[in-house]
XYZ file of C-alpha atoms in Angstrom:
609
model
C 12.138 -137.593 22.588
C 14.980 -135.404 20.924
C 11.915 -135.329 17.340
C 9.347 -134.792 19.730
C 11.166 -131.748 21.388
C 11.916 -130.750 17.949
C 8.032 -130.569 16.744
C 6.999 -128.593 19.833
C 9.526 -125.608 18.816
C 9.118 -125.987 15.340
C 5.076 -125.510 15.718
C 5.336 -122.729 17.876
C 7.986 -120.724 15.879
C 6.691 -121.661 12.681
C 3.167 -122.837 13.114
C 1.831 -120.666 16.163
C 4.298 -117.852 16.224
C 4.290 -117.108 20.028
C 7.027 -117.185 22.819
C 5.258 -118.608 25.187
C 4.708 -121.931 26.306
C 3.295 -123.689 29.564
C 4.715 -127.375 29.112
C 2.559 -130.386 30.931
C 4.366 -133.256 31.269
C 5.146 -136.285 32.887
C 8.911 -136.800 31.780
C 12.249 -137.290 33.631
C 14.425 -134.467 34.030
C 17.060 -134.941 31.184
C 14.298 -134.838 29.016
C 13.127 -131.735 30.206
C 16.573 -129.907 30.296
C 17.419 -130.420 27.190
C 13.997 -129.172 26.176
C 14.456 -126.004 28.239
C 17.895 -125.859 26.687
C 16.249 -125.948 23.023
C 13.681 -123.213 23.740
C 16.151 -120.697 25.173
C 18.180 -121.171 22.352
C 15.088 -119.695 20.690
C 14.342 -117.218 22.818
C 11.071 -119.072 23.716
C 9.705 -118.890 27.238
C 9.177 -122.186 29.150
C 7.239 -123.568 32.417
C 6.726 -126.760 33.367
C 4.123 -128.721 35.210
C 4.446 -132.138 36.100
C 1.309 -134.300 35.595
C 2.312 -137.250 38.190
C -0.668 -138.729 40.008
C 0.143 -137.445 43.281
C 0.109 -133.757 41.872
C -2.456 -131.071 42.773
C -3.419 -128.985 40.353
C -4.573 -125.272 41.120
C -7.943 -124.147 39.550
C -6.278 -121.156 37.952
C -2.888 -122.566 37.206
C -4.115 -121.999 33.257
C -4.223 -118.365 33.832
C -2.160 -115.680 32.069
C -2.130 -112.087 31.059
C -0.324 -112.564 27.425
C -2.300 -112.245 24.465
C -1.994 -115.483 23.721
C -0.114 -119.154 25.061
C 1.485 -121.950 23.821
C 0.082 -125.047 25.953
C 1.879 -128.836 25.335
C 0.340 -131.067 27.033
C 1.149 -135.087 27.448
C -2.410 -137.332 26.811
C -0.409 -139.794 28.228
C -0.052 -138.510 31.542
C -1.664 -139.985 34.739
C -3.339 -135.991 35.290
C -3.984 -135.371 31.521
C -7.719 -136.271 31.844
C -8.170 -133.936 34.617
C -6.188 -131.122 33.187
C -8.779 -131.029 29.762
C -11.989 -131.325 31.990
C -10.534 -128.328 34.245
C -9.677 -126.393 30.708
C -13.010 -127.168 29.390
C -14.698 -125.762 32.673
C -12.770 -122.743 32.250
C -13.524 -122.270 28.908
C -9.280 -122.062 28.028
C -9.747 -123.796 24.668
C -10.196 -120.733 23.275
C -8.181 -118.186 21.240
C -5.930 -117.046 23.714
C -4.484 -120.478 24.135
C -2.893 -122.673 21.663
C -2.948 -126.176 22.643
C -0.491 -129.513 21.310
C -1.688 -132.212 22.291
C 0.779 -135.455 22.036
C -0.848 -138.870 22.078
C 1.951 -141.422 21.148
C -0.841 -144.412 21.363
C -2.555 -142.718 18.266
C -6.061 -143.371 20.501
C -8.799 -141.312 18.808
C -11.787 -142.954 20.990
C -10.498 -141.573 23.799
C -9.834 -137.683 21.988
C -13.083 -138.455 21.503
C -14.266 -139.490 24.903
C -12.482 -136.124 26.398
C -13.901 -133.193 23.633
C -16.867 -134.641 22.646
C -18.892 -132.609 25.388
C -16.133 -130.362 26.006
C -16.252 -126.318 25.692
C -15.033 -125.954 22.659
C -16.010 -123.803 20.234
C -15.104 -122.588 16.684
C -12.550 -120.198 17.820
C -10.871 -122.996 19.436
C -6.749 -123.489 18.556
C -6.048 -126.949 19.872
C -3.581 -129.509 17.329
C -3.661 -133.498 18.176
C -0.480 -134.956 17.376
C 0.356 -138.709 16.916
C 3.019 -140.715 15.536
C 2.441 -142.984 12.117
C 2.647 -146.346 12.896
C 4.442 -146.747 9.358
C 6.515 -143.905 8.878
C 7.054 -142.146 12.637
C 6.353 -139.136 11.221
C 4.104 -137.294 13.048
C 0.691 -136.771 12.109
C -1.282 -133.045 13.104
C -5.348 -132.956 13.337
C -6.901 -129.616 14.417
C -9.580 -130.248 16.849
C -12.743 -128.209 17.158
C -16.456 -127.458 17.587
C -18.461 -125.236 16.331
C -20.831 -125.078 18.900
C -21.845 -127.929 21.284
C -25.456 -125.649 22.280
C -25.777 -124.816 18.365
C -25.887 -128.539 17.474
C -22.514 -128.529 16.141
C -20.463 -132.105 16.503
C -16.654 -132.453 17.169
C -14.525 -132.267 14.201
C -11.150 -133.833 13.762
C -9.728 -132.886 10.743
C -5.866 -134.268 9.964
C -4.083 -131.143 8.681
C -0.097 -132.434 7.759
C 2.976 -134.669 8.452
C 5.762 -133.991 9.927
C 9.437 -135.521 9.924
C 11.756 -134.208 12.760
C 15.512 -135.386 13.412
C 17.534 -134.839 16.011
C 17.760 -131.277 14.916
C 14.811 -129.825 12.793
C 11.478 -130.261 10.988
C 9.548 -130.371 7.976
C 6.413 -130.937 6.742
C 6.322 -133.962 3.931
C 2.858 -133.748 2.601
C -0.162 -131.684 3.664
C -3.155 -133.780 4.289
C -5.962 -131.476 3.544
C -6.215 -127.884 2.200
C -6.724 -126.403 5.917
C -3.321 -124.767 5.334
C -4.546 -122.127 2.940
C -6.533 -120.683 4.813
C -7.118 -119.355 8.017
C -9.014 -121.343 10.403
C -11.852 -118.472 10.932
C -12.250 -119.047 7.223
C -12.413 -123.148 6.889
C -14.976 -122.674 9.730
C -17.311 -119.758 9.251
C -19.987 -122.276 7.150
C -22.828 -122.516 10.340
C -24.679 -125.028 7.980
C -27.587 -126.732 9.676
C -26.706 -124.863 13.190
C -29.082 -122.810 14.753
C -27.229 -119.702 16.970
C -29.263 -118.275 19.893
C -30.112 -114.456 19.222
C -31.660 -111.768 21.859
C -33.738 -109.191 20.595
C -35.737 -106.464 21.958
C -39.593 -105.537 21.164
C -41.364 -102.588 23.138
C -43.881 -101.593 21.023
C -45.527 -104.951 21.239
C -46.947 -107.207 24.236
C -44.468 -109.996 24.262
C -47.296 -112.104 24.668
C -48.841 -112.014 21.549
C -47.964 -114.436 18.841
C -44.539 -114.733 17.070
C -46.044 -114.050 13.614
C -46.843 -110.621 14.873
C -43.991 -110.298 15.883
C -41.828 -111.167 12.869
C -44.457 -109.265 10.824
C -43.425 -106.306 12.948
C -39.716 -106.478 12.821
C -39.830 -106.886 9.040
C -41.887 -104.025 8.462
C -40.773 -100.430 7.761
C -44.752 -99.142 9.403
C -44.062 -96.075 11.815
C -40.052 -96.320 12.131
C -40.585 -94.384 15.416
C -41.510 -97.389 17.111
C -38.274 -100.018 18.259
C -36.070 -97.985 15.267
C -32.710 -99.753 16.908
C -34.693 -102.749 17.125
C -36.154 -103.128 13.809
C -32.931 -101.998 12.029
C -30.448 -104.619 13.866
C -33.136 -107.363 13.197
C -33.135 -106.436 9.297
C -29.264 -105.794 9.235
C -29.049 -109.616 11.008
C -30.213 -110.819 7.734
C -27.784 -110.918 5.489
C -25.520 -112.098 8.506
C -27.526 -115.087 8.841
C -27.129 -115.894 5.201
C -23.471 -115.284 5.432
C -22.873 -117.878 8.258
C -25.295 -119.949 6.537
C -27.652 -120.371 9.528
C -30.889 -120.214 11.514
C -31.287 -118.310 14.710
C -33.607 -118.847 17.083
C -34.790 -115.508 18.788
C -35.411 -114.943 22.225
C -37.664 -111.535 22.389
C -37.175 -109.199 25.440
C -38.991 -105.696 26.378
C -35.817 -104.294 26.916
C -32.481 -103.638 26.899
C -31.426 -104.157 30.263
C -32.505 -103.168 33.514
C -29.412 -101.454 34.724
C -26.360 -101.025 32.640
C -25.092 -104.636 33.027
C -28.339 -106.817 34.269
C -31.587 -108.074 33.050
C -33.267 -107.401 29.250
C -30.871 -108.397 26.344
C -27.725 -107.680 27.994
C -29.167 -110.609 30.694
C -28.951 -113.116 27.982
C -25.516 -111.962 26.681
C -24.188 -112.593 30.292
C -25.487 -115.372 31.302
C -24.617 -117.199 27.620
C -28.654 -117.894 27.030
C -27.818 -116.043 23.435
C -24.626 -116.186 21.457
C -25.588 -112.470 19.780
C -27.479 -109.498 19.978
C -29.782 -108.745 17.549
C -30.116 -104.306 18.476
C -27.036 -102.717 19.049
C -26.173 -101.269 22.445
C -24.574 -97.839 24.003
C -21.226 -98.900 25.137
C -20.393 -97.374 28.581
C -17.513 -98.289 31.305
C -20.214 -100.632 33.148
C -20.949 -102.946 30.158
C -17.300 -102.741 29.185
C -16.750 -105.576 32.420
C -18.939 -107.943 31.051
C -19.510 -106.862 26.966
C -16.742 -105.986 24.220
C -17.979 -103.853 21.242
C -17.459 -105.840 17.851
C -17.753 -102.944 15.005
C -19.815 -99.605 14.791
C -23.307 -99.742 13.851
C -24.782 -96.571 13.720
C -24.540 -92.749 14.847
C -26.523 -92.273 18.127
C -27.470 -88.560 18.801
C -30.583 -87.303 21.088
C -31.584 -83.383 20.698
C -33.935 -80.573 21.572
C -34.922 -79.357 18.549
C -37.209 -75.595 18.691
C -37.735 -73.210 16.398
C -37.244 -69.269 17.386
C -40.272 -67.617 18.808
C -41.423 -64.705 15.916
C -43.389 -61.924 17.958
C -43.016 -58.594 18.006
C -41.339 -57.959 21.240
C -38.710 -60.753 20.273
C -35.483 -59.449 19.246
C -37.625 -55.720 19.301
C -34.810 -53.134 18.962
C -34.448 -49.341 17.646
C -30.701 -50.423 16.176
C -31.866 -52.753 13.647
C -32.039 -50.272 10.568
C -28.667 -49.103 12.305
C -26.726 -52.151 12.668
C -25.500 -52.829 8.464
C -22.898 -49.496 9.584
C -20.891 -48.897 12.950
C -21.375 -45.748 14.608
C -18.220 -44.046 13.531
C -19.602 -44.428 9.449
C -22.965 -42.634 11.020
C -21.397 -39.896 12.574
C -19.360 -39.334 9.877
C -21.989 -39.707 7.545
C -23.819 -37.252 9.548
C -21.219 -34.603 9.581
C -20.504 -34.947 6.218
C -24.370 -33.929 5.414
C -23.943 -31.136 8.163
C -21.013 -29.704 6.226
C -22.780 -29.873 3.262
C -25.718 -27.766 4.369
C -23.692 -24.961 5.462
C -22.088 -24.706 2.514
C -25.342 -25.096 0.667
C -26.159 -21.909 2.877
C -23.333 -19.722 1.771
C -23.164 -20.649 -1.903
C -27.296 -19.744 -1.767
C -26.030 -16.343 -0.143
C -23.399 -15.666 -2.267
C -25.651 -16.835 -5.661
C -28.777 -15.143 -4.128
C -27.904 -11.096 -2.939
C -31.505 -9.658 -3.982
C -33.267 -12.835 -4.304
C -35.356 -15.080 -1.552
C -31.946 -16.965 0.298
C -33.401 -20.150 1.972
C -32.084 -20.657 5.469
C -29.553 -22.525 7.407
C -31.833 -24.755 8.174
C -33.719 -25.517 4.759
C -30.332 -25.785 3.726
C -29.249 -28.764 6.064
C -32.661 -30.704 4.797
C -31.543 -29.886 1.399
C -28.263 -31.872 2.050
C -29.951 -34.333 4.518
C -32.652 -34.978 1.280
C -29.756 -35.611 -0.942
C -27.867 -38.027 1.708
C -31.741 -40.210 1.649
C -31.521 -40.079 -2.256
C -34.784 -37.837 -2.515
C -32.836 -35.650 -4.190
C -33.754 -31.436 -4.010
C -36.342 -29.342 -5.192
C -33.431 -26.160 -4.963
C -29.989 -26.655 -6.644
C -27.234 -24.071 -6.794
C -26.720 -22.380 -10.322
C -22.785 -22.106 -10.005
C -20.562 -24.402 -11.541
C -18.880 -24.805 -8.458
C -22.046 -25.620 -6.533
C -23.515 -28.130 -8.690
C -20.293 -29.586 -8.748
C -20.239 -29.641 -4.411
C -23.786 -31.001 -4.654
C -22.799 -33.701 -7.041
C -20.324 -34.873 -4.869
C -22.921 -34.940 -2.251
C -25.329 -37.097 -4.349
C -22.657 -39.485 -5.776
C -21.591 -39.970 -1.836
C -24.916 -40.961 -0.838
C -25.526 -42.978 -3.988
C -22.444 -45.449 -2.614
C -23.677 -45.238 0.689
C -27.515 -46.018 -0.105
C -25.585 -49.169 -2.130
C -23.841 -50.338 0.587
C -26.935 -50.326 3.184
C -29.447 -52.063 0.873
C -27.187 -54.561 -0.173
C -26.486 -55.773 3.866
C -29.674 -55.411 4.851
C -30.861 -57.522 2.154
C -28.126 -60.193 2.574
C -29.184 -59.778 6.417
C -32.938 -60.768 5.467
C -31.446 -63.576 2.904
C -28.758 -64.834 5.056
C -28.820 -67.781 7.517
C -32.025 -67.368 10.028
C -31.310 -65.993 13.571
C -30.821 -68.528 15.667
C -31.737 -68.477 19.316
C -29.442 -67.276 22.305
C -30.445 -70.736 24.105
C -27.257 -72.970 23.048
C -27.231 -75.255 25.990
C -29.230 -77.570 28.467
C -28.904 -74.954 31.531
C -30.503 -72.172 29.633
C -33.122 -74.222 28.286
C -34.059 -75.739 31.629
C -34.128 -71.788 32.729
C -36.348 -70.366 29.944
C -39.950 -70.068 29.912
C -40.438 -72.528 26.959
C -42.407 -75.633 26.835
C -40.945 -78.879 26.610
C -41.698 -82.466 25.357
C -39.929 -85.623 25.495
C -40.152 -88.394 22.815
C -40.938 -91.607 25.135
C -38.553 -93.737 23.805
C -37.093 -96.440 26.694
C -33.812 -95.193 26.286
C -34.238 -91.568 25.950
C -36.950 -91.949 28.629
C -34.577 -93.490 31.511
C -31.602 -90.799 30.635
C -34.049 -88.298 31.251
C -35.041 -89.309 34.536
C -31.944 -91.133 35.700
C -29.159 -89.470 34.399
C -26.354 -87.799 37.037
C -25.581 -84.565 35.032
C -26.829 -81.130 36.819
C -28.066 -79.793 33.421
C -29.932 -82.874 32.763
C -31.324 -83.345 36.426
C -32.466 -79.634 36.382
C -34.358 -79.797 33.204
C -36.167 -83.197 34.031
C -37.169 -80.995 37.301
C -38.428 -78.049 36.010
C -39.942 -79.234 33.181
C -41.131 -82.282 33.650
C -41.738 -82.706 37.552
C -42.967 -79.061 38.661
C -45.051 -78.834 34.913
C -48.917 -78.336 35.051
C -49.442 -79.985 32.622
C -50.150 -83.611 32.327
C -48.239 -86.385 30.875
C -49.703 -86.924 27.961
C -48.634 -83.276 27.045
C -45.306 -84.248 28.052
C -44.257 -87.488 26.642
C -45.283 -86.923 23.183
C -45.011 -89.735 20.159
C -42.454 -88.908 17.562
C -44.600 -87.318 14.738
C -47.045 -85.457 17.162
C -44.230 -83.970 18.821
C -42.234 -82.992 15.261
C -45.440 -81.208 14.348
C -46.072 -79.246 17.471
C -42.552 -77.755 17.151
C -43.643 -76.865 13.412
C -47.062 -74.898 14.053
C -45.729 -73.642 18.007
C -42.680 -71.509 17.463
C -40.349 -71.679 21.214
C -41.661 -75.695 21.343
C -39.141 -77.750 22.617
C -39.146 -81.254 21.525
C -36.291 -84.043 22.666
C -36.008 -86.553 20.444
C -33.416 -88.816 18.847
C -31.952 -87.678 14.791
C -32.975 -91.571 14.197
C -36.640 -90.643 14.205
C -37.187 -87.436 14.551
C -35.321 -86.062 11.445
C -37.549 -88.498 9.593
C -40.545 -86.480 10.255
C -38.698 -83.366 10.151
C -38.028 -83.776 6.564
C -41.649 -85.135 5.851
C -43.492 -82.561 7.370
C -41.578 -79.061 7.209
C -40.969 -77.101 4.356
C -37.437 -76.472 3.184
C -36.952 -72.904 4.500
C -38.320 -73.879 7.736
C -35.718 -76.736 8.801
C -33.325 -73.614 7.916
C -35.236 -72.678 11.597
C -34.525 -75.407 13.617
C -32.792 -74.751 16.657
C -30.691 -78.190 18.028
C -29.213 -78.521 21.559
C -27.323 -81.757 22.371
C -29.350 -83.562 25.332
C -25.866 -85.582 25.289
C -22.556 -86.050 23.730
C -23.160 -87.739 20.134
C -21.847 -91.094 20.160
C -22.201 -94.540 17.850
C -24.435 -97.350 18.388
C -22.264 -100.891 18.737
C -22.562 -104.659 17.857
C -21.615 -106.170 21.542
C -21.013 -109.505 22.357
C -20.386 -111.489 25.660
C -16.601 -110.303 27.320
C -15.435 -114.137 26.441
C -17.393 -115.208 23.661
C -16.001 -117.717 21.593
C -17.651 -116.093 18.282
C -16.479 -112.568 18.394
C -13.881 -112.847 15.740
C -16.094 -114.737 13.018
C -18.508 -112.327 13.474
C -16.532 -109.269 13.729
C -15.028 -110.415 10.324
C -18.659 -111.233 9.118
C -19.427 -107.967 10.301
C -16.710 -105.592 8.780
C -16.892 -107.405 5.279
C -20.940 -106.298 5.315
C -19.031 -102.793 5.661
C -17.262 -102.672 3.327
C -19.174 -103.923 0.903
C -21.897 -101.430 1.949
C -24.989 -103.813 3.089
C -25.153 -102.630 6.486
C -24.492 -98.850 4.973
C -27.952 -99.510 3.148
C -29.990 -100.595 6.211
C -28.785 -97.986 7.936
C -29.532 -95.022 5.405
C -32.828 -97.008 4.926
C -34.424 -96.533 8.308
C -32.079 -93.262 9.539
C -32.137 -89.531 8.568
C -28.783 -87.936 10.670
C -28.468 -84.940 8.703
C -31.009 -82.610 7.527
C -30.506 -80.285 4.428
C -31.084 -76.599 4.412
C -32.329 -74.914 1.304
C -33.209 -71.323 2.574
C -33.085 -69.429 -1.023
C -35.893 -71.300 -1.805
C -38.762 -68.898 -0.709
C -39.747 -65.319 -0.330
C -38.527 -63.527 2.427
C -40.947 -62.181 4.705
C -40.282 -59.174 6.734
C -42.145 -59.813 10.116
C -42.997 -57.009 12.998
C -39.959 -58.109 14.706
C -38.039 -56.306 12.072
C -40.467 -53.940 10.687
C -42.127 -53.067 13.977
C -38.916 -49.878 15.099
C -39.422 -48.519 11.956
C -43.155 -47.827 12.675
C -42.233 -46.721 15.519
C -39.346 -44.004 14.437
C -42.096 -43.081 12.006
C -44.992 -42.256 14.668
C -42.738 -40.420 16.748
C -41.608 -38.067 13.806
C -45.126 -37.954 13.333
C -45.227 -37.243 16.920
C -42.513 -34.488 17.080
C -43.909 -32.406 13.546
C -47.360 -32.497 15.497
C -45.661 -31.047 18.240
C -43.379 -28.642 16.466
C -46.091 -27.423 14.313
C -47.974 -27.254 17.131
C -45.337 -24.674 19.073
C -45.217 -22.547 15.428
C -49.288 -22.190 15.860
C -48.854 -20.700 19.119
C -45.638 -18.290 18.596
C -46.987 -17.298 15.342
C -50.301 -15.815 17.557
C -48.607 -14.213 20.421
C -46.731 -12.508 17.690
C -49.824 -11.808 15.806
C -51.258 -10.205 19.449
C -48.032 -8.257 20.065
């Protein structure tokens, strides 16, 4: 017994590398002390069980919160039969246990007899351990299935041989090449299994035949239609020649009917598939019954509108005004003031028996020269045309400066709207439609947040108009925000960008207005919570990564960023920023009509008088 105690330790130090160990047994208790004295020299944790005949065993006396434990368990033991039918109901030949299994009768029929329709699966850790008849070394086979419901068969593979004294271990030959390599990697050949594999179709009758179907998923024909779909079926692909498979698909119309029942998510559940073919939004509901496996793709839903151009839009006096503050116009303006009057007195002090214009004729003088139109009367001093040089060099700079902002104003990045979130967009006057995608679809009418809630019921439920006008397909919808400026149109980047970039012109995606309908997130490969393959298929999925396959896919079907070239096009000036200075022109047309008007009417009462 003193080799045998020796083994255990030395393959879970050296072998296993945990610190935990649940010891079945059916020994007497020197044996077991001065195993217990063994591990705690070390510093491995031990229980025992007894496996006697008259012993009752608790359904969850397997249970542990570690990340992983060491199991030894006796096959010779009166209980050991009903101790691997319990662990094979439970499902506890899995990863998080590591099993040694001593059989010192060397009896593979009955290994056989107990794990040949046994739950265990390719992730499985369980080592059968026997003595050589010849040698009494002991001999390790690792023990596993690939899949009992895949058609896989048990395999018993011997691994090495070990001699053990009264005080260590050592392996004296290696009987197969298993030890250079991980296990994941000696098993991750699927050859001639067929894995189970949900997937979900909505823009077909699931009635129709399966040719259609496949025909469907492995076109590219209108991406709008099952996008998440389509893509996770194409990115399966090169999965399925990875693992060297077939799967067999099981087609459902959606999802899921709640967050953790019915549709795909049904089948992950219940173990009807061992994968998921589209990826899934993970949220705290799933995360009870589903654990994400890697990223797939960016998931982002928007209301995309571009600005209303009329004339009564962003209509204000100011705009010639705004490339300066006020302070640079008012001293602008009493620069020009100061000018005029001097103007005035160097005309009366050049002018004594000549025609001296006025005060007044002097200020336009000065305010001529501040518009660059320069001036049909100049002083003749030196010192004068020196003054009025100033004057015109002043206004040159200034004229610079104004043309050159309002330029880079009209050249510069389009105005976008004052509507920046959901609230203000459910309180405007602006149409809305919805891209009738299932998932975007059920958010919009289910969904818990106030912004979200308010929207769907002022835009969709107190609307006059009908449906159809409402739930819009992709491209339709894409287009009606193009030739409709202040359309709103919620869609996801996955599909609608697509369009976007077919159907507007460079300078108008520069336009686009975008309001989250809800945080961005990613898109994930989920798998059932206890699912035997998520490591080999994690791996599987991470090396497709990095090597850039599912990168490929994913920039084959998705647009998530659009590109803004707005110096591609001539500017046009609209009314809403040409309209106030038509209007400061008619009413100086206004006033001179009016003024001249008053000048009629002095000039005859002076006439009469």
């Amino acid at each position: 017994m003193l080799q045998l105690h020796n083994l255990i330790i030395h393959n879970l130090i050296h072998m296993a590398k945990l610190s935990h160990v649940f010891i079945l047994h059916c020994w007497s208790m020197d044996s077991l002390s001065h195993l217990a004295l063994l591990a705690q020299s070390k510093n491995i944790f031990t229980q025992f069980q007894p496996l006697h005949s008259d012993i009752q065993l608790n359904d969850d006396f397997l249970n542990h919160n570690i990340l992983k434990l060491g199991v030894f368990l006796d096959i010779n033991c009166a209980k050991s039969g009903t101790v691997l039918d319990m662990a094979s109901a439970k499902r506890s030949f899995s990863h998080r246990y590591h099993w040694l299994i001593y059989d010192r009768s060397m009896n593979f029929s009955e290994l056989e007899s107990h794990f040949k329709e046994a739950q265990i699966f390719v992730d499985a850790d369980v080592t059968y351990v026997t003595n050589d008849p010849i040698t009494r070394n002991f001999l390790l086979y690792d023990v596993y299935n690939k899949g009992r419901q895949l058609g896989g068969q048990l395999n018993i593979t011997a691994d090495r041989e070990i001699s053990c004294n009264k005080t260590n271990c050592r392996v004296e030959r290696y009987l197969s090449n298993l030890y250079t390599r991980s296990a994941l990697q000696h098993r991750k050949s699927f050859t001639g299994l067929t894995m189970r594999a949900t997937a979900v179709v909505t823009a077909l009758p699931l009635n129709v035949s399966k040719k259609e179907i496949f025909d469907f998923m492995n076109s590219k024909y209108r991406i709008q239609l099952d996008t998440y779909g389509r893509l996770g079926y194409q990115a399966r692909q090169p999965l399925r020649d990875m693992l060297d498979c077939k799967f067999k698909y099981i087609f459902r119309d959606r999802w899921s009917d709640g967050n953790a029942t019915g549709g795909m998510i049904g089948d992950l559940i219940l173990d009807k598939a061992d994968l998921a073919i589209a990826p899934f939004i993970y949220s705290f509901d799933r995360a009870l019954f589903l654990q994400p496996i890697t990223k797939f793709s960016v998931f982002r839903e928007i209301c995309m509108f571009r600005n209303p151009r009329s004339v009564s839009a962003g209509l204000s006096a100011t705009e010639f005004l705004q490339p300066f503050s006020g302070g640079v116009w008012l001293t602008f303006a009493l620069i020009l003031l100061l000018a005029g009057c001097l103007l005035w007195v160097t005309f009366i002090l050049e002018r004594r028996k000549q025609w001296k214009p006025s005060l007044l004729t002097s200020c336009l003088l000065s305010f001529g020269a501040g518009c660059i139109q320069g001036a049909w009367l100049t002083p003749r001093s030196m010192g004068g045309r020196m003054a009025f040089f100033a004057l015109m060099v002043t206004s040159f700079l200034m004229y610079n400066y104004y043309t050159s902002i309002v330029v880079s104003k009209l050249l510069g990045q389009p105005i976008k709207s004052n509507i920046r979130t959901l609230q203000q967009l459910a309180d405007s006057n602006l149409d809305v439609g919805i891209e009738p995608a299932i998932y975007t679809r059920i958010y919009v009418e289910t969904s818990e947040e106030p912004d979200v809630r308010d929207l769907y019921r002022k835009k969709v439920l107190a609307s006059k108009r009908s449906p159809d006008s409402i739930w819009i397909p992709t491209e339709a919808g894409v287009l009606s925000v193009r030739d409709q400026e202040g359309f709103v149109y919620i869609t996801g980047v996955a599909t609608g960008y697509e369009f976007v970039r077919k159907h507007f012109l460079a300078h108008q995606i520069c336009e686009l207005n975008e309001i989250p309908l809800r945080d961005a997130s990613h898109t994930h490969t989920v798998l059932a919570k206890r699912s035997p393959y998520a490591e080999l298929l994690k791996l599987s999925e991470l090396r497709m990564l990095e090597t850039g396959v599912h990168f490929k896919h994913e920039r084959s079907w998705m647009e998530t960023k659009l590109h803004c070239y707005q110096h591609n096009h001539t500017v046009a000036v609209g009314l809403e920023y040409a309209a106030p200075l038509f209007i400061i022109l008619l009413g100086a047309i206004i006033l001179c009509v009016g003024i001249l008007g008053l000048e009629v009417i002095w000039h005859r009462h002076c006439t009469l008088h």
